[in-house]
PDB file of C-alpha atoms in Angstrom:
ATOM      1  CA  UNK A   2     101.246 139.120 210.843  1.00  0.00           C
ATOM      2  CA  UNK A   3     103.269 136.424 210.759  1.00  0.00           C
ATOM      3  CA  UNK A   4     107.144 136.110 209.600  1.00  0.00           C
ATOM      4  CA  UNK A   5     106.869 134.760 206.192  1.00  0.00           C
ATOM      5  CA  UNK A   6     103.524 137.602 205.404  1.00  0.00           C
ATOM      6  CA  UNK A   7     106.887 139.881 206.229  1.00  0.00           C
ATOM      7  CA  UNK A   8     109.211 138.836 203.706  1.00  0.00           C
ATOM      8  CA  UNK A   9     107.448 139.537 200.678  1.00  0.00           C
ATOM      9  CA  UNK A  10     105.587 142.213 201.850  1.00  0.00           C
ATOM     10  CA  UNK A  11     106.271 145.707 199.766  1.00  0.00           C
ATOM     11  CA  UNK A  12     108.304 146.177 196.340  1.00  0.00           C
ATOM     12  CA  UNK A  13     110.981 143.793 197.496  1.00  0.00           C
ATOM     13  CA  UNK A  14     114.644 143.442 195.895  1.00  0.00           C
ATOM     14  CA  UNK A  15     114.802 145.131 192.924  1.00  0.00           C
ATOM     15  CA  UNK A  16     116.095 144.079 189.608  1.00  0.00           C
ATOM     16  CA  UNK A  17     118.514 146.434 188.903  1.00  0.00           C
ATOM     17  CA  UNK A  18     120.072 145.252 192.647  1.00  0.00           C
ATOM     18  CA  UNK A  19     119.988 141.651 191.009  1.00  0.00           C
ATOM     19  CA  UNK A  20     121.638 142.739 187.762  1.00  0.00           C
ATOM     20  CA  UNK A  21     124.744 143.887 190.172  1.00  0.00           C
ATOM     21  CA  UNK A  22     124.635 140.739 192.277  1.00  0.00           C
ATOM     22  CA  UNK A  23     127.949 138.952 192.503  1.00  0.00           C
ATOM     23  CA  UNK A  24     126.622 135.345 193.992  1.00  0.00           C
ATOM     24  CA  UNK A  25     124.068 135.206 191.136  1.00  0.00           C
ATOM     25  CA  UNK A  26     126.669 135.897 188.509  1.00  0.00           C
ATOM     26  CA  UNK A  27     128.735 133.410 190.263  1.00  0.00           C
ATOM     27  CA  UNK A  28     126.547 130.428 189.729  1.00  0.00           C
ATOM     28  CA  UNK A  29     127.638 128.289 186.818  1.00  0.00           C
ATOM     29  CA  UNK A  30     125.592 129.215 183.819  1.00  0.00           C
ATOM     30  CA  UNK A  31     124.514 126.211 181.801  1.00  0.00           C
ATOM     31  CA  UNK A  32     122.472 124.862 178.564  1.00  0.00           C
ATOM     32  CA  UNK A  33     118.915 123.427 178.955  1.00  0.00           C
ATOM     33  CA  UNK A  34     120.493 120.488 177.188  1.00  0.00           C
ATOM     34  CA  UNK A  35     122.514 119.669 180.347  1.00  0.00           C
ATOM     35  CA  UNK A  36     119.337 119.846 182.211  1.00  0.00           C
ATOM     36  CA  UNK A  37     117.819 117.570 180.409  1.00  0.00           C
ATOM     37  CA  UNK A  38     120.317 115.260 179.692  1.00  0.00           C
ATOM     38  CA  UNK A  39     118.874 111.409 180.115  1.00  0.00           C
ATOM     39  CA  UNK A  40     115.838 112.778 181.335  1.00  0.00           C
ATOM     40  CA  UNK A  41     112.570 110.956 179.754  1.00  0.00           C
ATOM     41  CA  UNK A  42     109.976 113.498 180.816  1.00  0.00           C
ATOM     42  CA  UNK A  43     109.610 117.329 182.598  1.00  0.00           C
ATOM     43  CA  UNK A  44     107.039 117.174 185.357  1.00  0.00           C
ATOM     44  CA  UNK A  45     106.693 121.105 187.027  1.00  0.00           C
ATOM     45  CA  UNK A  46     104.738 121.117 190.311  1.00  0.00           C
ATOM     46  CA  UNK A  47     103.284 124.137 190.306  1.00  0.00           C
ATOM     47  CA  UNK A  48     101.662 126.010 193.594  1.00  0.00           C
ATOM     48  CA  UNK A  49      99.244 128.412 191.603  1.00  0.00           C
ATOM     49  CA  UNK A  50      98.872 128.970 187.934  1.00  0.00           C
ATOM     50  CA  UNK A  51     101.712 131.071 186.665  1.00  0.00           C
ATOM     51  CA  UNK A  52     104.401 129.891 188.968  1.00  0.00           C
ATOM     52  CA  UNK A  53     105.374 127.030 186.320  1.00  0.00           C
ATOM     53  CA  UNK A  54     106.173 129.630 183.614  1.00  0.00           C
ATOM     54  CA  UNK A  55     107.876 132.804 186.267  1.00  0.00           C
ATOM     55  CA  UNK A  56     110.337 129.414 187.741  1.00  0.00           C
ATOM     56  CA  UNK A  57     110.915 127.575 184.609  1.00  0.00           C
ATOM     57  CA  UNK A  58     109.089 128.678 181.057  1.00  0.00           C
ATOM     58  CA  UNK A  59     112.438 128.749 179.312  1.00  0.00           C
ATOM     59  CA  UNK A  60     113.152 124.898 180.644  1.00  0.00           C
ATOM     60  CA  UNK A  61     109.863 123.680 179.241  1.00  0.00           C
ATOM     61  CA  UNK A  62     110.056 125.209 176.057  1.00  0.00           C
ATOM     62  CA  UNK A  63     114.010 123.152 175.961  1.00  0.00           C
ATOM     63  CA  UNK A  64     112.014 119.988 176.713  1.00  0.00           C
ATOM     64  CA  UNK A  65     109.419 120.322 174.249  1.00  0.00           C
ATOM     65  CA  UNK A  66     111.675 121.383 171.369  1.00  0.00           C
ATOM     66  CA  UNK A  67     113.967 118.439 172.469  1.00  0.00           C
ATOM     67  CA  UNK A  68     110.685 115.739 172.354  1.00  0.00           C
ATOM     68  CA  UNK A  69     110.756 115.317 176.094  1.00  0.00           C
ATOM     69  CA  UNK A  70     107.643 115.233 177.778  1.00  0.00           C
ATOM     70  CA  UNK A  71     106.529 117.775 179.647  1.00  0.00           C
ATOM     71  CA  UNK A  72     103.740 117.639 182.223  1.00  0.00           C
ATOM     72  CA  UNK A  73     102.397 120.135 184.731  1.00  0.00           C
ATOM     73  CA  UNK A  74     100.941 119.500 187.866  1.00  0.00           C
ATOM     74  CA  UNK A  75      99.164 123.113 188.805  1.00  0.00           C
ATOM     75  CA  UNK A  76      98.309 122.146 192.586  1.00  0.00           C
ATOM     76  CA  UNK A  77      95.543 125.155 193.161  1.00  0.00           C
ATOM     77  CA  UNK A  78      93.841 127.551 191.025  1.00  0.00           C
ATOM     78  CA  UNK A  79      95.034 130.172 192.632  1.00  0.00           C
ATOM     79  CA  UNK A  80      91.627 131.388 193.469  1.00  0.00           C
ATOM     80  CA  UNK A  81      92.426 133.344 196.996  1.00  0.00           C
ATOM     81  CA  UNK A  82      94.693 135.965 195.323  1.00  0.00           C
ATOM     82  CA  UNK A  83      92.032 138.565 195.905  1.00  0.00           C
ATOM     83  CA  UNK A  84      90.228 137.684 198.954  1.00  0.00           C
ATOM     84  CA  UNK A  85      87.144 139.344 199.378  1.00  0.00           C
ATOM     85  CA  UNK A  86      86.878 140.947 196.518  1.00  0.00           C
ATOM     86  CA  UNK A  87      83.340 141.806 195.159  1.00  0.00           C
ATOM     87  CA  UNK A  88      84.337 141.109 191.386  1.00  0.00           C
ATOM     88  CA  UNK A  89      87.022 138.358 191.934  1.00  0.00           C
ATOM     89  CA  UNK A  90      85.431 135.510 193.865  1.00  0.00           C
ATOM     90  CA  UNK A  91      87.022 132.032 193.994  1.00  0.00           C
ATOM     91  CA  UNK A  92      84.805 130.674 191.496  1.00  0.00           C
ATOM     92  CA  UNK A  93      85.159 133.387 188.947  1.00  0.00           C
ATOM     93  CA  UNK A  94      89.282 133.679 189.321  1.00  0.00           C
ATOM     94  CA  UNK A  95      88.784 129.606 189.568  1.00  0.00           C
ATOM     95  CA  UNK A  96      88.145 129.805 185.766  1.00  0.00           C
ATOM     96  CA  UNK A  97      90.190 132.401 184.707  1.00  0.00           C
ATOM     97  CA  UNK A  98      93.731 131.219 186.253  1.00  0.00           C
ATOM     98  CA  UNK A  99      92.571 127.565 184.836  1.00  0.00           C
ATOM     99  CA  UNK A 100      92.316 129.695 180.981  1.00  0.00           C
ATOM    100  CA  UNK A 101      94.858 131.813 181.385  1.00  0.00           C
ATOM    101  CA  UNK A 102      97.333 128.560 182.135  1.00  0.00           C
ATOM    102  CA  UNK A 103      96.089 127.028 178.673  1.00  0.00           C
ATOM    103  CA  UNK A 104      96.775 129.951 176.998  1.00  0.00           C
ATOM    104  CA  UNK A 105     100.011 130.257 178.721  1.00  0.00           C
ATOM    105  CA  UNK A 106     100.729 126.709 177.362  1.00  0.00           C
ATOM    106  CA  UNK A 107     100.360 127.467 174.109  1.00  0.00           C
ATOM    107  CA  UNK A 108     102.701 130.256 173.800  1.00  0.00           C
ATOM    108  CA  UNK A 109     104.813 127.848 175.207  1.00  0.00           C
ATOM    109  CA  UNK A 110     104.254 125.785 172.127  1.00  0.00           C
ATOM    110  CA  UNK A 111     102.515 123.778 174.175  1.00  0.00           C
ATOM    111  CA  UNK A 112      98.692 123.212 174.842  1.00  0.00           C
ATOM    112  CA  UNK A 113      96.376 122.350 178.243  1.00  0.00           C
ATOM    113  CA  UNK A 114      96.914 118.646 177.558  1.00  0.00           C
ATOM    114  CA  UNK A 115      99.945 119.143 178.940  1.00  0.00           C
ATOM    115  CA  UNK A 116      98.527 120.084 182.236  1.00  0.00           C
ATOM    116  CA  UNK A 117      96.532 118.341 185.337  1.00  0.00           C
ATOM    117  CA  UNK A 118      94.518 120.521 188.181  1.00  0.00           C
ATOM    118  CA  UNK A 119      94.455 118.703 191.293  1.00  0.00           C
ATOM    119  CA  UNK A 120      92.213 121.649 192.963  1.00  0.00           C
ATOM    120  CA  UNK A 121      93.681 122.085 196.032  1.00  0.00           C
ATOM    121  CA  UNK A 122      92.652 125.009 197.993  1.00  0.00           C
ATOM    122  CA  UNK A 123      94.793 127.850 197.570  1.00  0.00           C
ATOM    123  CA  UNK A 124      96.584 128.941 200.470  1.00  0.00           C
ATOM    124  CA  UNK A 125      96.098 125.495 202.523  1.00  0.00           C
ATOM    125  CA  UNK A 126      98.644 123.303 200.237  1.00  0.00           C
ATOM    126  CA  UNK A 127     100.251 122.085 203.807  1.00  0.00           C
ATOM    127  CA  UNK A 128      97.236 120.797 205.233  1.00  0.00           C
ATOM    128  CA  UNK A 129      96.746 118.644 202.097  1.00  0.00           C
ATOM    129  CA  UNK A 130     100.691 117.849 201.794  1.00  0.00           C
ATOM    130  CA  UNK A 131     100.102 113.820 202.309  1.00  0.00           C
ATOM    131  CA  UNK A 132      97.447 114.007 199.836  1.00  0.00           C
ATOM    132  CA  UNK A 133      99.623 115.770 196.948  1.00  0.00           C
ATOM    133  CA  UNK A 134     102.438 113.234 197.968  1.00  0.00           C
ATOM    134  CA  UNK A 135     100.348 110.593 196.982  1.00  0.00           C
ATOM    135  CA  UNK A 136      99.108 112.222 193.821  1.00  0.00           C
ATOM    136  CA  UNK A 137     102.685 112.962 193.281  1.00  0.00           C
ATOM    137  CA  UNK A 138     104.111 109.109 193.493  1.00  0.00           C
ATOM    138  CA  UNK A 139     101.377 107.985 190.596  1.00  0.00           C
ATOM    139  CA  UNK A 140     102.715 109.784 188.020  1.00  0.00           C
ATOM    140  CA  UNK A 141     106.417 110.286 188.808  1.00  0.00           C
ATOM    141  CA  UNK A 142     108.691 107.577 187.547  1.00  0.00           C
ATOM    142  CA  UNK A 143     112.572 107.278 187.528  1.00  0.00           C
ATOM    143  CA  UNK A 144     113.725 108.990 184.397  1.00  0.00           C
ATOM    144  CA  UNK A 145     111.760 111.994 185.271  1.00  0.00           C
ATOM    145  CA  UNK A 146     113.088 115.456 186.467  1.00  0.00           C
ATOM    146  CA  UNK A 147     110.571 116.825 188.732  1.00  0.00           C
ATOM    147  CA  UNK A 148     110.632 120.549 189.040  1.00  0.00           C
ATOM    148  CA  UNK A 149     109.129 122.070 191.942  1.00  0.00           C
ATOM    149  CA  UNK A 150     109.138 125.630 194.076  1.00  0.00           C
ATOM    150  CA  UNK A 151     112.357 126.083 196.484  1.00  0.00           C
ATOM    151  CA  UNK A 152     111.046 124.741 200.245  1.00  0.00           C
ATOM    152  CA  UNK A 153     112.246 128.236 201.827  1.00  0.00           C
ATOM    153  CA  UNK A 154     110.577 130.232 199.139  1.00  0.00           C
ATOM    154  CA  UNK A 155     108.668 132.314 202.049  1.00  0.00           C
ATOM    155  CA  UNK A 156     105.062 131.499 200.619  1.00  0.00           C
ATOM    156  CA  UNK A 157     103.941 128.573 202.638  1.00  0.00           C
ATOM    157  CA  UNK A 158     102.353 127.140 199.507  1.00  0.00           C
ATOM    158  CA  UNK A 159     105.260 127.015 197.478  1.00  0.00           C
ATOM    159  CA  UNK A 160     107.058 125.447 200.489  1.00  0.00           C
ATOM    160  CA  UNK A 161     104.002 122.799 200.404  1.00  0.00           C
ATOM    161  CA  UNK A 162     104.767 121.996 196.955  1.00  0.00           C
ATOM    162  CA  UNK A 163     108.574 121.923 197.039  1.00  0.00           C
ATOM    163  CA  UNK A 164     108.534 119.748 200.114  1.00  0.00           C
ATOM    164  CA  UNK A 165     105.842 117.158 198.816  1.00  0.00           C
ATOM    165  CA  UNK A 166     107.433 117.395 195.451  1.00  0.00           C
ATOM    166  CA  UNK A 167     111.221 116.362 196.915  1.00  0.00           C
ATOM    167  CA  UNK A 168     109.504 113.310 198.915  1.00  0.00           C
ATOM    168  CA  UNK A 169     108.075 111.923 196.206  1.00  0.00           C
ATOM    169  CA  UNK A 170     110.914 112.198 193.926  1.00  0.00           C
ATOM    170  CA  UNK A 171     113.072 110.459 196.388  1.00  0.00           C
ATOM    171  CA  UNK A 172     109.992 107.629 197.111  1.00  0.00           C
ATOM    172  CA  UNK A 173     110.368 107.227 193.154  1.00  0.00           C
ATOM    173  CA  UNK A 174     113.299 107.336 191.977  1.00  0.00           C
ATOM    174  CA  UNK A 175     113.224 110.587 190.188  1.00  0.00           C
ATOM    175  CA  UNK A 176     115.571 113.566 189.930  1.00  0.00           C
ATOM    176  CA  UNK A 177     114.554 116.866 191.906  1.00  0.00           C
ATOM    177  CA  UNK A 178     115.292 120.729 191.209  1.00  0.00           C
ATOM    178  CA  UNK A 179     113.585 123.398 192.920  1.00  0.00           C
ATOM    179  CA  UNK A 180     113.133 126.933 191.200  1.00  0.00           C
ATOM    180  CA  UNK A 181     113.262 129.931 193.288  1.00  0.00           C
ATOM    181  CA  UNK A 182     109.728 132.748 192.908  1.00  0.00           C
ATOM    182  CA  UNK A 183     109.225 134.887 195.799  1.00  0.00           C
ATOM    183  CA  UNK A 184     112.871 134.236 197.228  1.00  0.00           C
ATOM    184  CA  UNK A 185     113.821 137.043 193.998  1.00  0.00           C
ATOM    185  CA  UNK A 186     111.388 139.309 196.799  1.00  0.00           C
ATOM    186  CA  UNK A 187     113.380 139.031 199.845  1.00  0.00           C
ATOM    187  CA  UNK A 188     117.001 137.773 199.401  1.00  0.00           C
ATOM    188  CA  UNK A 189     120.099 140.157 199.995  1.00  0.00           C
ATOM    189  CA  UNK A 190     121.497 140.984 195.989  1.00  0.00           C
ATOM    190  CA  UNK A 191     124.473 142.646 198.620  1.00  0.00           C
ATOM    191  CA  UNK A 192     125.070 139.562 200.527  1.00  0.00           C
ATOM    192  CA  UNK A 193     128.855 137.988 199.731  1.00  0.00           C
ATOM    193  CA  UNK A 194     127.108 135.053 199.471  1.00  0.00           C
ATOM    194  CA  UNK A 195     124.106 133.214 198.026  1.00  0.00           C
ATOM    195  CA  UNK A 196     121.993 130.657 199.891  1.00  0.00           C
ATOM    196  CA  UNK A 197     122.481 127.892 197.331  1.00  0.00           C
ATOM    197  CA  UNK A 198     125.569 125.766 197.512  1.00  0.00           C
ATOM    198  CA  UNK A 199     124.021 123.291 194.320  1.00  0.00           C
ATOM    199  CA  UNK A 200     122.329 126.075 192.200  1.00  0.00           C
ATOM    200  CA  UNK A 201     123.083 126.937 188.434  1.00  0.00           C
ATOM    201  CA  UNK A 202     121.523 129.271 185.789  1.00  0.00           C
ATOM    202  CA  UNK A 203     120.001 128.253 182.662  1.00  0.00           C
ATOM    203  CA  UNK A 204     120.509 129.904 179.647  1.00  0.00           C
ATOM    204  CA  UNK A 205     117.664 131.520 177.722  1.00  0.00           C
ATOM    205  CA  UNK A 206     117.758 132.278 174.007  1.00  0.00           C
ATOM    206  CA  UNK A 207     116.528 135.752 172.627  1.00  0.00           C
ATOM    207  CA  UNK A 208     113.520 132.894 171.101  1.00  0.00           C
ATOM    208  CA  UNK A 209     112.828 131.193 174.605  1.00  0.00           C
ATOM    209  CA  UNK A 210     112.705 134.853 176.081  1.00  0.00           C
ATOM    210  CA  UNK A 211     110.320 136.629 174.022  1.00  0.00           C
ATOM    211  CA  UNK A 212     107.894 132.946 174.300  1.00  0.00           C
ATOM    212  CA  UNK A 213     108.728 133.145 178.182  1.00  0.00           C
ATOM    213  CA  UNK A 214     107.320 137.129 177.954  1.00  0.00           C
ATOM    214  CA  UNK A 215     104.326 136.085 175.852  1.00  0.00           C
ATOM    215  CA  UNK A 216     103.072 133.013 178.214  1.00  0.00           C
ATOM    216  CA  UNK A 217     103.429 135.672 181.883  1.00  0.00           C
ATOM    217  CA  UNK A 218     101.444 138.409 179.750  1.00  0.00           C
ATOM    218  CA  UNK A 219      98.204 135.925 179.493  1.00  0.00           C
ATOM    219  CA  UNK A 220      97.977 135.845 183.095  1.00  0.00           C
ATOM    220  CA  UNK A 221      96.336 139.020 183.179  1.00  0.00           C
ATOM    221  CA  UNK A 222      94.645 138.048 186.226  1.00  0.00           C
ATOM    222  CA  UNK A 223      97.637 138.692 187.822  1.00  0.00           C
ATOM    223  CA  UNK A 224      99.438 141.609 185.769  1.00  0.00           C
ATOM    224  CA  UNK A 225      96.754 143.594 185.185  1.00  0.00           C
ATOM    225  CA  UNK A 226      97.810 143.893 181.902  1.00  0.00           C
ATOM    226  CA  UNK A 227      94.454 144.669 179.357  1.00  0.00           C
ATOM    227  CA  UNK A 228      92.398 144.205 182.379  1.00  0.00           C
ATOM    228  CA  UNK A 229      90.645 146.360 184.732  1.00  0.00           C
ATOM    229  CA  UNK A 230      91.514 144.526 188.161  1.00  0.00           C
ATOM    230  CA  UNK A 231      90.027 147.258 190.136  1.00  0.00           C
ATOM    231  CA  UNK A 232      93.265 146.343 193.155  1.00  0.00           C
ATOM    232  CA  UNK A 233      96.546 146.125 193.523  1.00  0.00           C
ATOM    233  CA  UNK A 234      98.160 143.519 190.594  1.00  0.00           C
ATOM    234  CA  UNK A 235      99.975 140.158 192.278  1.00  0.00           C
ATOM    235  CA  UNK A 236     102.630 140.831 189.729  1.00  0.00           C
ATOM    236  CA  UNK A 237     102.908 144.458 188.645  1.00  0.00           C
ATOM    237  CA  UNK A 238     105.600 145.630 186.534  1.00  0.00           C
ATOM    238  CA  UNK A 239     108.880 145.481 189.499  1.00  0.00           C
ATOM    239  CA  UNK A 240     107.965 141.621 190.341  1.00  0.00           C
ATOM    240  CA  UNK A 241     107.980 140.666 186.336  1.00  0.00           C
ATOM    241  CA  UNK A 242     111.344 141.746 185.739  1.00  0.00           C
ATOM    242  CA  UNK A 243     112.837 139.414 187.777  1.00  0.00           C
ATOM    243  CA  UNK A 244     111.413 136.959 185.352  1.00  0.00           C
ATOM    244  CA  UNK A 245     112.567 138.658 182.454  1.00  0.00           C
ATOM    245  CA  UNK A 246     116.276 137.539 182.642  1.00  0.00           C
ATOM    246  CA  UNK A 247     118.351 135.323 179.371  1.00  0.00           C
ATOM    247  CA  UNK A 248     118.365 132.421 182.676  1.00  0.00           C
ATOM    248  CA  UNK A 249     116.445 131.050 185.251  1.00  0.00           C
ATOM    249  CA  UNK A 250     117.689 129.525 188.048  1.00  0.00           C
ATOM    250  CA  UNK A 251     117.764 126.202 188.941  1.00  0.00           C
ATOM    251  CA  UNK A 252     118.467 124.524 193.077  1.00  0.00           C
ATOM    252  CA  UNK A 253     120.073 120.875 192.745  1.00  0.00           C
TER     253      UNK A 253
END
């Protein structure tokens, strides 16, 4: 098994570890507004469905409220989660991570318009990194914030993304910020310090919250939550709470 298979194997960091952490309370704790400020649209590269709203739900609810646009790029369907499984083929979850992001949308106050599959396969982002690059540079323009997984997230498709997102930010012009998902898994809440020298948190109203809540409970693909998986839930309940904070947190 190889090293990054390691890091976010088991139950991982718990939240209660994170609610004591001194570098995350450290990190300058900012409105969406700032974000935002100048930008002229939201574009979230996201790995697999449900990444976009764990990483950044609150900031895409800010930018719709605010009338910037917001676009989604969901880069697989996330149809490997259960490989092998009799009841969950690739075609089957294919569909049901696709519905499950429109739904997710929409209690974002949002709707599937908002989003574009590009249908890469899931788990093999890096071997199609050039390709996504390319995608990447016909729809990003300077004025846009591109939002995109941290490159040392530990999930080589969410290092895919994050690297192919920063090149073509930089190729266009763009502004880049990289959200943090599985890192919440393996980083030290003890350490002294934090790995982010540029990183700040982003407030969440009680409103934003409770919207952020609604949109992770669709994917019940994933949770488990009102339906019978029949294995082991990618997010059970110990992984969702580190979603659950009033911030998210944001890597300049």
């Amino acid at each position: 098994m190889d090293a990054v298979a390691v890091r976010i194997e088991g139950r991982g960091t718990p939240e209660s570890a994170w609610e004591r952490c001194a570098w995350l309370d450290a990190l300058p704790l900012v409105e969406a507004d700032t974000v935002l400020l100048g930008a002229r649209r939201l574009i979230v590269v996201s790995p697999h469905p449900d990444d976009e709203v764990l990483g950044c739900g609150g900031l895409m609810q800010a930018a719709a409220a605010q009338g910037c646009g917001v676009q989604v790029v969901s880069v697989t369907d996330g149809e490997a989660c259960y490989p092998d499984h009799p009841r969950w083929t690739p075609a089957r979850l294919r569909d049901a991570r696709r519905r499950e992001l429109a739904a997710a949308m929409q209690a974002l106050g949002m709707d599937a318009t908002h989003v574009t599959s590009l249908g890469l396969p899931d788990g093999a982002v890096a071997r199609h990194e050039a390709d996504l690059v390319a995608h990447l540079r016909t729809c990003v323009s300077p004025g846009d914030v591109v939002l995109a997984p941290w490159i040392h997230d530990a999930h080589p498709d969410h290092e895919a993304v994050g690297r192919a997102a920063l090149a073509a930010a930089a190729l266009c012009g763009a502004r880049s910020l990289q959200y943090p998902v599985w890192a919440w898994h393996w980083l030290d809440a003890r350490s002294s310090t934090g790995p982010w020298t540029t990183a700040q948190r982003i407030a969440l109203c009680p409103d934003a919250q409770a919207r952020k809540r609604q949109a992770m409970a669709v994917f019940a693909t994933q949770t488990g939550e009102g339906e019978a998986l029949g294995c082991e839930p990618i997010l059970p309940e110990h992984v969702l709470a580190r979603f659950r904070r009033s911030f998210e947190v944001l890597i300049g």
